[in-house]
Tab-separated table of C-alpha atoms and ligand atoms in Angstrom:
chain	number	residue	atom	x	y	z
U	1	MET	CA	24.227	8.402	-20.676
U	2	SER	CA	20.837	9.644	-21.154
U	3	ARG	CA	19.020	12.735	-20.584
U	4	VAL	CA	16.974	11.373	-17.547
U	5	GLY	CA	14.150	14.487	-15.554
U	6	PHE	CA	13.403	13.320	-11.999
U	7	ILE	CA	10.699	15.112	-10.664
U	8	GLY	CA	9.523	14.944	-6.784
U	9	LEU	CA	12.720	14.145	-4.534
U	10	GLY	CA	11.750	13.385	-1.076
U	11	ILE	CA	12.103	9.910	1.380
U	12	MET	CA	12.268	8.324	-2.148
U	13	GLY	CA	12.914	10.222	-5.101
U	14	ALA	CA	16.190	11.106	-3.576
U	15	PRO	CA	18.439	8.801	-3.289
U	16	MET	CA	16.511	7.199	-6.296
U	17	ALA	CA	18.144	9.820	-8.400
U	18	GLN	CA	21.074	9.537	-6.930
U	19	HIS	CA	21.467	6.248	-8.439
U	20	LEU	CA	20.720	7.238	-11.818
U	21	LEU	CA	23.510	10.201	-11.440
U	22	ASN	CA	25.955	7.434	-10.393
U	23	GLY	CA	25.309	5.522	-12.812
U	24	GLY	CA	26.298	9.111	-15.782
U	25	HIS	CA	23.114	9.780	-16.891
U	26	LYS	CA	22.190	13.875	-16.825
U	27	LEU	CA	19.750	14.772	-14.757
U	28	TYR	CA	17.890	17.577	-14.393
U	29	LEU	CA	15.806	17.992	-11.136
U	30	HIS	CA	12.423	19.687	-9.866
U	31	ASP	CA	10.741	19.819	-6.811
U	32	ILE	CA	8.182	21.991	-4.815
U	33	LYS	CA	10.035	22.420	-2.644
U	34	ASN	CA	14.365	23.481	-2.651
U	35	PRO	CA	15.590	19.315	-4.160
U	36	PRO	CA	18.429	18.113	-1.894
U	37	PHE	CA	21.293	19.755	-1.524
U	38	PRO	CA	24.378	16.777	-2.845
U	39	LEU	CA	22.461	16.043	-5.770
U	40	ILE	CA	23.469	19.668	-6.451
U	41	GLU	CA	26.423	19.081	-6.221
U	42	ALA	CA	27.266	15.613	-7.188
U	43	GLY	CA	26.231	17.270	-10.134
U	44	ALA	CA	22.158	17.226	-11.201
U	45	THR	CA	20.680	20.636	-12.832
U	46	VAL	CA	17.907	22.347	-10.902
U	47	CYS	CA	14.899	22.912	-13.019
U	48	THR	CA	11.805	25.665	-11.659
U	49	SER	CA	9.482	23.811	-13.648
U	50	ALA	CA	7.731	20.267	-14.531
U	51	ALA	CA	8.011	21.505	-17.981
U	52	GLU	CA	11.143	22.649	-18.123
U	53	VAL	CA	12.298	18.998	-17.033
U	54	ALA	CA	9.830	17.917	-19.957
U	55	ALA	CA	11.980	20.249	-22.160
U	56	ARG	CA	15.177	18.841	-21.688
U	57	ALA	CA	15.128	15.080	-20.835
U	58	ASP	CA	14.264	12.688	-22.870
U	59	ILE	CA	13.194	10.181	-19.627
U	60	ILE	CA	11.148	12.205	-17.489
U	61	ILE	CA	10.255	9.849	-13.911
U	62	VAL	CA	8.122	11.467	-11.573
U	63	MET	CA	8.461	10.302	-7.235
U	64	VAL	CA	5.451	12.845	-5.962
U	65	PRO	CA	3.423	11.621	-2.800
U	66	ASP	CA	-0.575	10.901	-4.327
U	67	THR	CA	-2.640	10.868	-7.362
U	68	PRO	CA	-3.574	14.549	-8.029
U	69	HIS	CA	-0.077	15.654	-7.550
U	70	VAL	CA	0.551	13.382	-9.743
U	71	GLU	CA	-1.689	15.472	-12.014
U	72	THR	CA	-0.517	18.476	-11.078
U	73	ALA	CA	3.340	17.339	-12.381
U	74	LEU	CA	2.107	15.894	-15.801
U	75	PHE	CA	-1.250	18.727	-17.253
U	76	GLY	CA	-0.358	21.507	-14.123
U	77	GLU	CA	-0.063	25.099	-15.293
U	78	GLU	CA	3.512	24.857	-15.945
U	79	GLY	CA	3.545	20.567	-15.730
U	80	VAL	CA	5.569	17.964	-17.754
U	81	ALA	CA	2.360	18.376	-20.672
U	82	LYS	CA	3.514	21.754	-21.196
U	83	GLY	CA	7.310	21.376	-22.536
U	84	LEU	CA	6.869	17.468	-23.895
U	85	ARG	CA	8.632	16.680	-27.068
U	86	PRO	CA	7.306	13.494	-29.217
U	87	ASN	CA	8.741	10.166	-28.510
U	88	THR	CA	9.849	11.558	-24.327
U	89	ILE	CA	8.371	8.550	-22.429
U	90	VAL	CA	7.718	9.237	-18.973
U	91	VAL	CA	7.464	7.428	-16.357
U	92	ASP	CA	5.358	7.651	-12.771
U	93	MET	CA	6.795	5.730	-9.954
U	94	SER	CA	4.943	7.323	-7.163
U	95	SER	CA	2.174	4.940	-5.786
U	96	ILE	CA	-1.245	6.188	-7.015
U	97	SER	CA	-5.004	4.879	-8.956
U	98	PRO	CA	-4.270	2.726	-11.408
U	99	ILE	CA	-7.982	4.168	-12.262
U	100	GLU	CA	-6.481	7.324	-13.547
U	101	THR	CA	-3.029	6.110	-14.242
U	102	LYS	CA	-4.902	4.737	-17.697
U	103	LYS	CA	-5.883	8.025	-18.282
U	104	PHE	CA	-2.899	9.750	-17.725
U	105	ALA	CA	-1.276	7.547	-19.789
U	106	LYS	CA	-3.945	7.863	-22.957
U	107	LYS	CA	-3.505	11.859	-22.178
U	108	ILE	CA	0.553	11.657	-22.649
U	109	ASN	CA	0.049	9.277	-25.715
U	110	ALA	CA	-2.037	11.329	-26.704
U	111	LEU	CA	0.834	13.981	-27.089
U	112	GLY	CA	3.093	11.554	-29.572
U	113	CYS	CA	5.007	9.314	-25.753
U	114	GLU	CA	5.035	6.640	-24.179
U	115	TYR	CA	3.668	6.319	-20.731
U	116	LEU	CA	5.318	3.471	-17.846
U	117	ASP	CA	3.373	3.472	-14.583
U	118	ALA	CA	6.378	2.051	-11.774
U	119	PRO	CA	5.112	2.243	-8.385
U	120	VAL	CA	7.881	0.249	-5.772
U	121	SER	CA	8.745	-1.449	-3.554
U	122	GLY	CA	11.023	-1.749	-0.713
U	123	GLY	CA	11.208	1.217	0.948
U	124	GLU	CA	13.392	3.611	2.078
U	125	VAL	CA	16.344	1.359	2.659
U	126	GLY	CA	15.672	-0.459	-1.065
U	127	ALA	CA	15.849	3.405	-2.431
U	128	LYS	CA	18.972	3.606	-0.462
U	129	ALA	CA	20.404	0.326	-1.469
U	130	GLY	CA	19.721	0.347	-4.762
U	131	SER	CA	17.527	-2.999	-4.696
U	132	LEU	CA	13.693	-2.247	-4.423
U	133	THR	CA	11.030	-4.376	-6.679
U	134	ILE	CA	9.562	-1.928	-9.847
U	135	MET	CA	6.156	-2.968	-11.120
U	136	VAL	CA	5.419	-1.885	-14.362
U	137	GLY	CA	2.194	-1.276	-16.439
U	138	GLY	CA	3.232	0.197	-20.181
U	139	SER	CA	4.592	-1.153	-23.700
U	140	GLN	CA	7.900	-3.844	-23.796
U	141	GLU	CA	9.210	-0.903	-25.966
U	142	ALA	CA	9.468	1.472	-23.599
U	143	PHE	CA	9.840	-0.824	-20.685
U	144	ASP	CA	13.524	-2.317	-22.802
U	145	ILE	CA	14.188	1.439	-23.212
U	146	VAL	CA	14.031	2.451	-18.955
U	147	LYS	CA	14.746	-0.987	-17.698
U	148	PRO	CA	19.043	-0.199	-17.093
U	149	LEU	CA	17.585	2.534	-14.922
U	150	PHE	CA	14.791	1.008	-13.120
U	151	GLU	CA	18.518	-1.444	-13.094
U	152	LEU	CA	20.303	1.085	-10.870
U	153	MET	CA	17.088	2.039	-8.665
U	154	GLY	CA	15.738	-1.868	-8.435
U	155	LYS	CA	16.681	-5.204	-8.365
U	156	ASN	CA	13.144	-6.816	-9.296
U	157	ILE	CA	12.118	-5.843	-12.507
U	158	THR	CA	8.679	-6.947	-13.645
U	159	LEU	CA	6.929	-5.933	-16.704
U	160	VAL	CA	3.776	-6.829	-15.417
U	161	GLY	CA	1.195	-5.866	-18.414
U	162	GLY	CA	-0.834	-2.553	-19.792
U	163	ASN	CA	-0.942	0.832	-18.388
U	164	GLY	CA	-2.644	0.160	-14.729
U	165	ASP	CA	-0.972	-2.637	-14.027
U	166	GLY	CA	1.608	-2.127	-12.012
U	167	GLN	CA	-0.665	0.296	-10.192
U	168	THR	CA	-2.389	-2.621	-9.564
U	169	THR	CA	0.278	-4.801	-8.049
U	170	LYS	CA	1.764	-2.606	-6.282
U	171	VAL	CA	-2.064	-1.973	-4.583
U	172	ALA	CA	-1.988	-5.581	-4.024
U	173	ASN	CA	1.055	-5.350	-2.168
U	174	GLN	CA	0.035	-2.418	0.450
U	175	ILE	CA	-2.882	-4.691	1.272
U	176	ILE	CA	0.243	-7.268	1.931
U	177	VAL	CA	2.167	-5.131	4.337
U	178	ALA	CA	-0.584	-3.051	6.344
U	179	LEU	CA	-2.423	-6.964	7.107
U	180	ASN	CA	1.408	-8.659	7.830
U	181	ILE	CA	2.351	-5.340	9.975
U	182	GLN	CA	-1.643	-5.927	11.711
U	183	ALA	CA	-0.330	-9.951	12.800
U	184	VAL	CA	2.951	-8.649	13.790
U	185	ALA	CA	2.078	-6.143	16.313
U	186	GLU	CA	-1.057	-8.293	17.133
U	187	ALA	CA	1.838	-11.319	17.894
U	188	LEU	CA	4.302	-9.076	20.071
U	189	LEU	CA	1.757	-7.736	22.122
U	190	PHE	CA	0.827	-11.078	22.753
U	191	ALA	CA	4.089	-12.162	24.002
U	192	SER	CA	4.909	-8.725	25.542
U	193	LYS	CA	1.515	-9.045	27.485
U	194	ALA	CA	2.483	-12.481	28.409
U	195	GLY	CA	5.634	-11.666	30.110
U	196	ALA	CA	8.144	-12.868	27.040
U	197	ASP	CA	10.765	-9.813	25.664
U	198	PRO	CA	9.622	-9.091	22.289
U	199	ALA	CA	12.516	-8.816	21.428
U	200	LYS	CA	14.006	-12.346	22.237
U	201	VAL	CA	10.453	-13.561	20.270
U	202	ARG	CA	10.890	-11.502	17.324
U	203	GLU	CA	14.387	-13.212	17.456
U	204	ALA	CA	12.720	-16.332	17.866
U	205	LEU	CA	10.528	-16.162	14.808
U	206	MET	CA	12.542	-15.254	12.385
U	207	GLY	CA	14.071	-17.797	12.159
U	208	GLY	CA	10.393	-20.226	11.427
U	209	PHE	CA	7.674	-19.992	9.503
U	210	ALA	CA	5.971	-16.399	10.243
U	211	ASN	CA	9.094	-14.689	9.361
U	212	SER	CA	9.235	-11.986	7.504
U	213	ARG	CA	10.398	-8.423	6.261
U	214	ILE	CA	7.389	-6.815	8.189
U	215	LEU	CA	8.950	-8.961	10.908
U	216	GLU	CA	12.165	-7.849	10.779
U	217	VAL	CA	11.703	-4.460	10.119
U	218	HIS	CA	8.685	-3.273	11.146
U	219	GLY	CA	9.153	-5.673	14.451
U	220	GLU	CA	12.490	-3.887	15.396
U	221	ARG	CA	10.619	-0.916	15.242
U	222	MET	CA	7.659	-1.738	17.212
U	223	VAL	CA	10.709	-2.973	19.853
U	224	LYS	CA	12.371	-0.129	19.520
U	225	ARG	CA	9.784	2.246	19.525
U	226	THR	CA	11.469	3.628	16.348
U	227	PHE	CA	8.726	5.129	14.456
U	228	ASN	CA	10.350	7.967	12.534
U	229	PRO	CA	8.953	7.212	9.090
U	230	GLY	CA	10.058	5.752	6.430
U	231	PHE	CA	6.679	5.129	4.886
U	232	ARG	CA	4.184	6.934	6.294
U	233	ILE	CA	0.522	5.777	7.877
U	234	GLU	CA	-0.436	8.351	5.678
U	235	LEU	CA	0.675	6.981	2.873
U	236	HIS	CA	-0.115	4.177	3.600
U	237	GLN	CA	-3.674	5.332	4.084
U	238	LYS	CA	-3.970	6.757	0.622
U	239	ASP	CA	-2.688	2.916	-0.841
U	240	LEU	CA	-5.545	0.971	1.261
U	241	ASN	CA	-8.413	4.226	-0.031
U	242	LEU	CA	-6.728	3.134	-3.412
U	243	ALA	CA	-7.778	-0.843	-2.802
U	244	LEU	CA	-11.036	-0.409	-0.778
U	245	GLN	CA	-12.160	2.294	-3.492
U	246	GLY	CA	-11.151	-0.445	-6.425
U	247	ALA	CA	-12.551	-3.264	-4.324
U	248	LYS	CA	-16.061	-1.858	-4.073
U	249	ALA	CA	-16.009	-0.581	-7.624
U	250	MET	CA	-15.403	-4.266	-9.177
U	251	GLY	CA	-17.636	-5.610	-6.326
U	252	VAL	CA	-15.402	-7.888	-4.183
U	253	SER	CA	-14.825	-8.120	-0.374
U	254	LEU	CA	-11.603	-7.088	1.500
U	255	PRO	CA	-12.763	-7.810	5.216
U	256	ASN	CA	-8.614	-7.718	6.621
U	257	THR	CA	-8.058	-4.990	4.192
U	258	ALA	CA	-10.892	-2.785	5.987
U	259	MET	CA	-10.141	-3.438	9.755
U	260	ALA	CA	-6.276	-2.504	8.713
U	261	GLN	CA	-8.032	0.632	7.051
U	262	GLU	CA	-9.548	1.360	10.591
U	263	LEU	CA	-5.966	1.030	12.457
U	264	MET	CA	-4.461	3.122	10.565
U	265	ASN	CA	-7.571	6.123	10.771
U	266	ALA	CA	-6.925	5.463	14.638
U	267	CYS	CA	-3.376	6.643	13.999
U	268	ALA	CA	-4.153	9.477	12.676
U	269	ALA	CA	-6.590	10.422	14.743
U	270	ASN	CA	-4.180	10.676	17.166
U	271	GLY	CA	-2.121	12.358	15.456
U	272	LEU	CA	-0.107	9.434	14.034
U	273	GLY	CA	-0.227	10.256	10.260
U	274	GLY	CA	2.950	11.489	10.061
U	275	MET	CA	5.350	8.030	11.216
U	276	ASP	CA	5.872	5.306	10.265
U	277	HIS	CA	3.295	2.501	9.154
U	278	SER	CA	4.924	0.471	12.291
U	279	ALA	CA	2.905	2.992	14.640
U	280	LEU	CA	-0.245	0.676	13.706
U	281	CYS	CA	1.056	-0.790	16.847
U	282	ARG	CA	-0.451	1.751	19.163
U	283	ALA	CA	-3.813	1.435	17.726
U	284	ILE	CA	-3.280	-2.254	18.557
U	285	GLU	CA	-1.052	-1.022	21.979
U	286	LEU	CA	-4.191	1.313	23.190
U	287	MET	CA	-7.312	-1.540	22.773
U	288	SER	CA	-5.104	-3.390	25.356
U	289	ASN	CA	-4.084	-0.569	27.441
U	290	HIS	CA	-0.496	-2.641	26.747
U	291	GLN	CA	2.866	-0.963	25.288
U	292	ILE	CA	4.998	-3.707	23.561
U	293	ALA	CA	8.225	-2.451	24.569
U	294	GLU	CA	8.763	0.685	27.135
U	295	ALA	CA	9.574	3.942	25.249
C	301	NAD	P1	7.761	12.288	0.803
C	301	NAD	O1	6.483	13.450	0.632
C	301	NAD	O2	9.123	12.162	1.439
C	301	NAD	O3	8.363	13.033	-1.325
C	301	NAD	C1	7.340	13.732	-2.314
C	301	NAD	C2	8.496	15.004	-3.012
C	301	NAD	O4	7.283	15.395	-3.629
C	301	NAD	C3	8.606	15.776	-1.863
C	301	NAD	O5	9.711	16.329	-1.427
C	301	NAD	C4	7.501	16.925	-2.500
C	301	NAD	O6	7.447	18.270	-2.507
C	301	NAD	C5	7.253	16.988	-3.957
C	301	NAD	N1	6.190	17.404	-4.324
C	301	NAD	C6	4.872	16.717	-4.824
C	301	NAD	N2	3.552	17.791	-4.754
C	301	NAD	C7	4.552	17.880	-6.014
C	301	NAD	C8	5.197	18.702	-7.615
C	301	NAD	N3	3.422	18.548	-7.996
C	301	NAD	N4	5.998	18.681	-8.337
C	301	NAD	C9	7.031	18.657	-8.410
C	301	NAD	N5	7.165	17.816	-7.005
C	301	NAD	C10	6.635	17.914	-6.407
C	301	NAD	O7	7.677	11.189	-0.221
C	301	NAD	P2	8.275	9.598	-0.697
C	301	NAD	O8	7.928	8.839	0.930
C	301	NAD	O9	9.039	9.684	-1.065
C	301	NAD	O10	6.731	9.159	-1.920
C	301	NAD	C11	6.703	9.380	-2.518
C	301	NAD	C12	5.863	8.089	-3.094
C	301	NAD	O11	6.461	6.750	-3.505
C	301	NAD	C13	4.371	7.218	-2.910
C	301	NAD	O12	3.648	7.633	-3.647
C	301	NAD	C14	4.156	7.059	-2.016
C	301	NAD	O13	2.872	5.965	-1.627
C	301	NAD	C15	5.430	5.910	-2.972
C	301	NAD	N6	6.336	5.302	-1.579
C	301	NAD	C16	7.170	5.586	-0.634
C	301	NAD	C17	7.855	4.872	-0.190
C	301	NAD	C18	8.344	4.654	0.974
C	301	NAD	O14	9.000	4.308	2.131
C	301	NAD	N7	8.730	6.291	1.881
C	301	NAD	C19	7.981	3.151	-0.449
C	301	NAD	C20	7.322	2.523	-1.670
C	301	NAD	C21	6.640	3.676	-2.217
């Protein structure tokens, strides 16, 4: 049994923390909002700051939206660094900048502690099922210590390389997911405009070479018009920004990622930034003045 800190208990963090609690670990929670009551009821301890979490836990997990939130949680006025004891392991499971991650890791290492970047894929469904894919950057030693916790939250767990490599893998993941959503939206729009039932088209395609988790999960959302998040468009914009900034810095071209980001931008401009990223189909639909299915 470990003493585990968990900072950031939103759509993803809450179910992930629940799995750790179910696994018998002692949990110390902190969120800038009130942590979800079921976790407290199940025995987790609420801390008033990230620094207090750090003072009480041996492994500290962070699961907040973006790079600036991680920076505040780790190095803010009442951040983790203020309460950190040597030999603690800090594990950032948020999806953030690989470049900033390397800087954060160095600062945590300088305090005598280990750092793992360990972003996830699999969404709210995977977080609830404990079946997340976890992509890790950091030392083998720290990975081996934290692995039993990862195994409570996920299934496909890979130490990719050093600090930053976990986040780089996640950015690559987000490129594939965005382009897949775009492909599914265009295919279903085409089929629907041609007069075929998009629900039946999706079903038919799920048996063949065009099948994907995106066709299954996001395709269903497009047909049933269920755009409540899930994974918000504004978070996917953040991830594609990381991809495009990285591409620019390295001098490589990601033409289709740029297109997907423009479609996300169009959705956000139409007030859909808080909707699930399957709502990307709205941008495609507006261009053709045709909706895949009725609400
Ligand atoms: P969320 O907005 O639902 O939850 C984030 C939580 O962090 C909130 O409860 C917020 O109050 C808290 N928070 C923000 N700043 C904080 C701070 N400084 N200290 C303490 N708490 C703070 O977001 P989410 O959907 O759970 O996503 C979290 C991360 O996981 C993001 O980086 C996202 O890109 C990634 N992710 C999300 C999904 C998904 O499907 N939602 C899937 C894979 C990865």
